[in-house]
C-alpha cells in the first residue's frame, strides 16, 4: 500500500533484485556487491569479485546467478558465491533460466550463452548490438536490446522482429503468453501470443 526506504549495508549503485518464493532475496550492484535479505534486514555477502554486477536471477535460494562486467558469472549456493568460467570476456547484462540446467545469459556485442548443466554453449550472435535482457516463453528464448529490436531463438537460429520503436530496450518479462519489454524514452512494448 505504500513505499518505504530500507536500510542498506552498501552505499553505492544497486542494479537488480531477485526475490525467492520463500521471501528471501538478493540485490546486486557495483563493486561486486551482493546483498541478501533474511526476512528482516539486508546483509552484505562476499562475492570475491569487484565487477559491476548488472543482473541477478535464481530458481531457489540455493541457486542464484549474477552476471556483470568482463564476462563475470557468479553462482550462489545459499551460503557462498562461486565464480564460473565462461567463454567470453564481454560485459554481461541479462540472465534467466528454466532450471539450474537450462540457463541463458546475454550481453554486449550480441553475446548469447547457454548452460545445459554440464557445459557452456556460445550461440551465434543475433546482432552486434548489446543484448540487454533474456527470457523464455515455452521452448523459445527471447532477447531484447538496441534499436528496438527483439530476437527469438528457436533452438537452432535467431530470428529478429521489430518492435516499432527505434530505442534501447533494457528489461523484459513474460505476461499473458507473450512478453513485455521496457526501455528508453518511457518505452513499454508488449508482444501478443
mmCIF file of C-alpha atoms in Angstrom:
data_model
loop_
_atom_site.group_PDB
_atom_site.id
_atom_site.type_symbol
_atom_site.label_atom_id
_atom_site.label_comp_id
_atom_site.label_asym_id
_atom_site.label_seq_id
_atom_site.Cartn_x
_atom_site.Cartn_y
_atom_site.Cartn_z
ATOM 1 C CA UNK A 1 0.000 0.000 0.000
ATOM 2 C CA UNK A 2 2.994 2.336 0.379
ATOM 3 C CA UNK A 3 6.730 2.669 -0.261
ATOM 4 C CA UNK A 4 9.312 2.906 2.500
ATOM 5 C CA UNK A 5 13.090 3.100 2.459
ATOM 6 C CA UNK A 6 15.044 0.168 3.885
ATOM 7 C CA UNK A 7 18.499 0.332 5.449
ATOM 8 C CA UNK A 8 21.276 -0.862 3.146
ATOM 9 C CA UNK A 9 24.757 -2.016 4.170
ATOM 10 C CA UNK A 10 26.091 -0.661 0.851
ATOM 11 C CA UNK A 11 26.240 2.993 -0.166
ATOM 12 C CA UNK A 12 26.790 2.586 -3.919
ATOM 13 C CA UNK A 13 24.812 1.777 -7.059
ATOM 14 C CA UNK A 14 22.478 -1.217 -6.814
ATOM 15 C CA UNK A 15 21.301 -2.600 -10.148
ATOM 16 C CA UNK A 16 18.999 -5.627 -9.955
ATOM 17 C CA UNK A 17 16.966 -7.693 -7.487
ATOM 18 C CA UNK A 18 15.698 -11.272 -7.392
ATOM 19 C CA UNK A 19 13.105 -12.383 -4.842
ATOM 20 C CA UNK A 20 12.614 -16.054 -3.963
ATOM 21 C CA UNK A 21 9.256 -17.733 -3.346
ATOM 22 C CA UNK A 22 10.265 -18.252 0.316
ATOM 23 C CA UNK A 23 10.694 -14.488 0.958
ATOM 24 C CA UNK A 24 14.478 -14.265 0.644
ATOM 25 C CA UNK A 25 16.177 -12.004 -1.859
ATOM 26 C CA UNK A 26 19.441 -10.971 -3.477
ATOM 27 C CA UNK A 27 20.310 -7.484 -4.758
ATOM 28 C CA UNK A 28 23.423 -6.967 -6.908
ATOM 29 C CA UNK A 29 25.311 -3.866 -7.972
ATOM 30 C CA UNK A 30 28.594 -2.060 -8.372
ATOM 31 C CA UNK A 31 31.923 -3.294 -6.968
ATOM 32 C CA UNK A 32 30.824 -6.940 -6.836
ATOM 33 C CA UNK A 33 28.116 -6.083 -4.325
ATOM 34 C CA UNK A 34 25.533 -8.723 -3.434
ATOM 35 C CA UNK A 35 23.105 -8.091 -0.589
ATOM 36 C CA UNK A 36 20.959 -10.845 0.917
ATOM 37 C CA UNK A 37 17.563 -10.349 2.577
ATOM 38 C CA UNK A 38 16.976 -12.668 5.543
ATOM 39 C CA UNK A 39 13.343 -11.700 6.091
ATOM 40 C CA UNK A 40 14.173 -8.806 8.406
ATOM 41 C CA UNK A 41 17.201 -6.921 7.035
ATOM 42 C CA UNK A 42 19.714 -6.672 4.183
ATOM 43 C CA UNK A 43 23.203 -8.098 4.749
ATOM 44 C CA UNK A 44 26.336 -7.913 2.589
ATOM 45 C CA UNK A 45 27.616 -11.203 1.176
ATOM 46 C CA UNK A 46 31.148 -11.836 -0.067
ATOM 47 C CA UNK A 47 31.331 -12.416 -3.825
ATOM 48 C CA UNK A 48 35.146 -12.198 -4.173
ATOM 49 C CA UNK A 49 34.508 -10.037 -7.249
ATOM 50 C CA UNK A 50 34.955 -6.326 -7.939
ATOM 51 C CA UNK A 51 32.950 -6.454 -11.189
ATOM 52 C CA UNK A 52 29.816 -4.368 -11.645
ATOM 53 C CA UNK A 53 27.062 -6.977 -11.295
ATOM 54 C CA UNK A 54 24.230 -5.989 -13.624
ATOM 55 C CA UNK A 55 21.575 -8.683 -13.303
ATOM 56 C CA UNK A 56 20.529 -11.482 -10.977
ATOM 57 C CA UNK A 57 18.145 -14.439 -11.310
ATOM 58 C CA UNK A 58 17.525 -17.679 -9.442
ATOM 59 C CA UNK A 59 15.419 -20.812 -9.254
ATOM 60 C CA UNK A 60 15.591 -21.050 -5.465
ATOM 61 C CA UNK A 61 17.639 -19.655 -2.590
ATOM 62 C CA UNK A 62 20.332 -22.314 -3.076
ATOM 63 C CA UNK A 63 20.766 -21.467 -6.772
ATOM 64 C CA UNK A 64 21.112 -17.780 -7.672
ATOM 65 C CA UNK A 65 23.073 -16.450 -10.664
ATOM 66 C CA UNK A 66 24.575 -12.966 -11.121
ATOM 67 C CA UNK A 67 26.231 -11.547 -14.254
ATOM 68 C CA UNK A 68 28.269 -8.450 -14.942
ATOM 69 C CA UNK A 69 31.308 -6.771 -16.431
ATOM 70 C CA UNK A 70 34.220 -8.577 -18.116
ATOM 71 C CA UNK A 71 32.367 -11.883 -18.534
ATOM 72 C CA UNK A 72 31.616 -12.197 -14.815
ATOM 73 C CA UNK A 73 29.215 -15.002 -13.895
ATOM 74 C CA UNK A 74 28.680 -15.839 -10.219
ATOM 75 C CA UNK A 75 26.538 -18.589 -8.723
ATOM 76 C CA UNK A 76 25.240 -18.569 -5.142
ATOM 77 C CA UNK A 77 24.564 -21.861 -3.350
ATOM 78 C CA UNK A 78 22.666 -20.329 -0.437
ATOM 79 C CA UNK A 79 25.779 -19.733 1.640
ATOM 80 C CA UNK A 80 28.652 -18.764 -0.701
ATOM 81 C CA UNK A 81 29.263 -17.258 -4.166
ATOM 82 C CA UNK A 82 31.322 -19.153 -6.751
ATOM 83 C CA UNK A 83 32.905 -17.695 -9.897
ATOM 84 C CA UNK A 84 32.141 -19.648 -13.067
ATOM 85 C CA UNK A 85 34.413 -19.852 -16.096
ATOM 86 C CA UNK A 86 32.528 -18.739 -19.200
ATOM 87 C CA UNK A 87 33.667 -18.497 -22.837
ATOM 88 C CA UNK A 88 33.548 -14.681 -23.030
ATOM 89 C CA UNK A 89 35.001 -11.522 -21.544
ATOM 90 C CA UNK A 90 32.133 -9.355 -22.804
ATOM 91 C CA UNK A 91 30.037 -7.274 -20.440
ATOM 92 C CA UNK A 92 27.073 -9.493 -19.494
ATOM 93 C CA UNK A 93 23.707 -7.817 -18.915
ATOM 94 C CA UNK A 94 20.982 -10.429 -18.514
ATOM 95 C CA UNK A 95 20.469 -13.896 -17.052
ATOM 96 C CA UNK A 96 17.401 -16.138 -16.925
ATOM 97 C CA UNK A 97 16.695 -19.847 -16.845
ATOM 98 C CA UNK A 98 14.048 -22.518 -16.665
ATOM 99 C CA UNK A 99 16.074 -24.707 -14.289
ATOM 100 C CA UNK A 100 19.648 -24.807 -12.933
ATOM 101 C CA UNK A 101 20.468 -26.921 -16.008
ATOM 102 C CA UNK A 102 18.933 -24.550 -18.550
ATOM 103 C CA UNK A 103 20.360 -21.043 -18.017
ATOM 104 C CA UNK A 104 20.662 -18.266 -20.614
ATOM 105 C CA UNK A 105 22.970 -15.239 -20.465
ATOM 106 C CA UNK A 106 23.190 -12.247 -22.835
ATOM 107 C CA UNK A 107 25.476 -9.259 -23.120
ATOM 108 C CA UNK A 108 27.420 -6.815 -25.254
ATOM 109 C CA UNK A 109 28.322 -7.388 -28.915
ATOM 110 C CA UNK A 110 25.445 -9.844 -29.320
ATOM 111 C CA UNK A 111 26.831 -12.283 -26.744
ATOM 112 C CA UNK A 112 24.456 -15.164 -26.017
ATOM 113 C CA UNK A 113 25.400 -18.164 -23.868
ATOM 114 C CA UNK A 114 23.521 -21.273 -22.759
ATOM 115 C CA UNK A 115 24.360 -23.513 -19.778
ATOM 116 C CA UNK A 116 22.976 -27.063 -20.025
ATOM 117 C CA UNK A 117 24.169 -28.223 -16.605
ATOM 118 C CA UNK A 118 27.437 -29.612 -17.973
ATOM 119 C CA UNK A 119 28.931 -27.083 -20.396
ATOM 120 C CA UNK A 120 28.516 -23.627 -21.920
ATOM 121 C CA UNK A 121 27.356 -23.215 -25.490
ATOM 122 C CA UNK A 122 28.166 -19.970 -27.305
ATOM 123 C CA UNK A 123 25.225 -19.205 -29.583
ATOM 124 C CA UNK A 124 25.527 -17.393 -32.914
ATOM 125 C CA UNK A 125 25.223 -13.637 -32.441
ATOM 126 C CA UNK A 126 21.789 -12.318 -33.420
ATOM 127 C CA UNK A 127 23.248 -8.795 -33.626
ATOM 128 C CA UNK A 128 26.422 -6.835 -32.974
ATOM 129 C CA UNK A 129 24.405 -4.639 -30.592
ATOM 130 C CA UNK A 130 24.269 -5.256 -26.864
ATOM 131 C CA UNK A 131 21.618 -7.713 -25.752
ATOM 132 C CA UNK A 132 20.157 -6.325 -22.527
ATOM 133 C CA UNK A 133 17.675 -8.931 -21.284
ATOM 134 C CA UNK A 134 16.675 -12.544 -21.903
ATOM 135 C CA UNK A 135 13.590 -14.620 -21.050
ATOM 136 C CA UNK A 136 11.898 -17.786 -22.250
ATOM 137 C CA UNK A 137 8.345 -18.458 -23.363
ATOM 138 C CA UNK A 138 7.596 -22.135 -23.888
ATOM 139 C CA UNK A 139 10.500 -23.649 -25.814
ATOM 140 C CA UNK A 140 11.567 -20.300 -27.317
ATOM 141 C CA UNK A 141 14.108 -17.851 -25.884
ATOM 142 C CA UNK A 142 13.731 -14.097 -26.422
ATOM 143 C CA UNK A 143 16.313 -11.321 -26.077
ATOM 144 C CA UNK A 144 15.972 -7.551 -26.410
ATOM 145 C CA UNK A 145 18.489 -4.777 -26.973
ATOM 146 C CA UNK A 146 19.359 -1.795 -29.122
ATOM 147 C CA UNK A 147 17.287 -0.114 -31.849
ATOM 148 C CA UNK A 148 14.025 -1.518 -30.502
ATOM 149 C CA UNK A 149 14.915 -4.987 -31.731
ATOM 150 C CA UNK A 150 13.956 -8.308 -30.221
ATOM 151 C CA UNK A 151 15.179 -11.741 -31.210
ATOM 152 C CA UNK A 152 13.769 -15.244 -30.820
ATOM 153 C CA UNK A 153 15.962 -18.359 -30.518
ATOM 154 C CA UNK A 154 14.092 -21.455 -31.663
ATOM 155 C CA UNK A 155 16.806 -23.940 -30.696
ATOM 156 C CA UNK A 156 18.673 -23.588 -33.984
ATOM 157 C CA UNK A 157 18.664 -19.975 -35.180
ATOM 158 C CA UNK A 158 17.769 -16.442 -34.121
ATOM 159 C CA UNK A 159 15.027 -14.535 -35.893
ATOM 160 C CA UNK A 160 14.640 -10.771 -35.472
ATOM 161 C CA UNK A 161 11.442 -8.820 -35.194
ATOM 162 C CA UNK A 162 10.968 -5.086 -34.949
ATOM 163 C CA UNK A 163 9.028 -3.697 -32.017
ATOM 164 C CA UNK A 164 8.283 -0.476 -33.899
ATOM 165 C CA UNK A 165 10.297 1.727 -31.537
ATOM 166 C CA UNK A 166 13.889 2.613 -32.508
ATOM 167 C CA UNK A 167 15.101 2.835 -28.899
ATOM 168 C CA UNK A 168 17.136 0.787 -26.444
ATOM 169 C CA UNK A 169 15.108 -1.938 -24.741
ATOM 170 C CA UNK A 170 16.586 -2.746 -21.328
ATOM 171 C CA UNK A 171 14.341 -5.185 -19.455
ATOM 172 C CA UNK A 172 11.679 -7.780 -20.133
ATOM 173 C CA UNK A 173 9.327 -10.279 -18.525
ATOM 174 C CA UNK A 174 6.640 -12.720 -19.621
ATOM 175 C CA UNK A 175 2.995 -11.696 -19.461
ATOM 176 C CA UNK A 176 -0.084 -13.452 -20.842
ATOM 177 C CA UNK A 177 1.775 -15.821 -23.178
ATOM 178 C CA UNK A 178 3.857 -13.011 -24.696
ATOM 179 C CA UNK A 179 6.456 -10.667 -23.307
ATOM 180 C CA UNK A 180 6.626 -7.074 -22.186
ATOM 181 C CA UNK A 181 9.810 -5.026 -22.659
ATOM 182 C CA UNK A 182 10.763 -1.625 -21.286
ATOM 183 C CA UNK A 183 13.410 0.870 -22.269
ATOM 184 C CA UNK A 184 14.468 4.407 -23.070
ATOM 185 C CA UNK A 185 12.071 7.313 -23.511
ATOM 186 C CA UNK A 186 9.402 5.663 -21.337
ATOM 187 C CA UNK A 187 9.052 2.804 -23.828
ATOM 188 C CA UNK A 188 6.796 -0.111 -22.984
ATOM 189 C CA UNK A 189 6.183 -2.676 -25.722
ATOM 190 C CA UNK A 190 4.207 -5.893 -25.459
ATOM 191 C CA UNK A 191 4.198 -8.870 -27.798
ATOM 192 C CA UNK A 192 0.985 -10.732 -28.376
ATOM 193 C CA UNK A 193 0.935 -14.561 -28.352
#
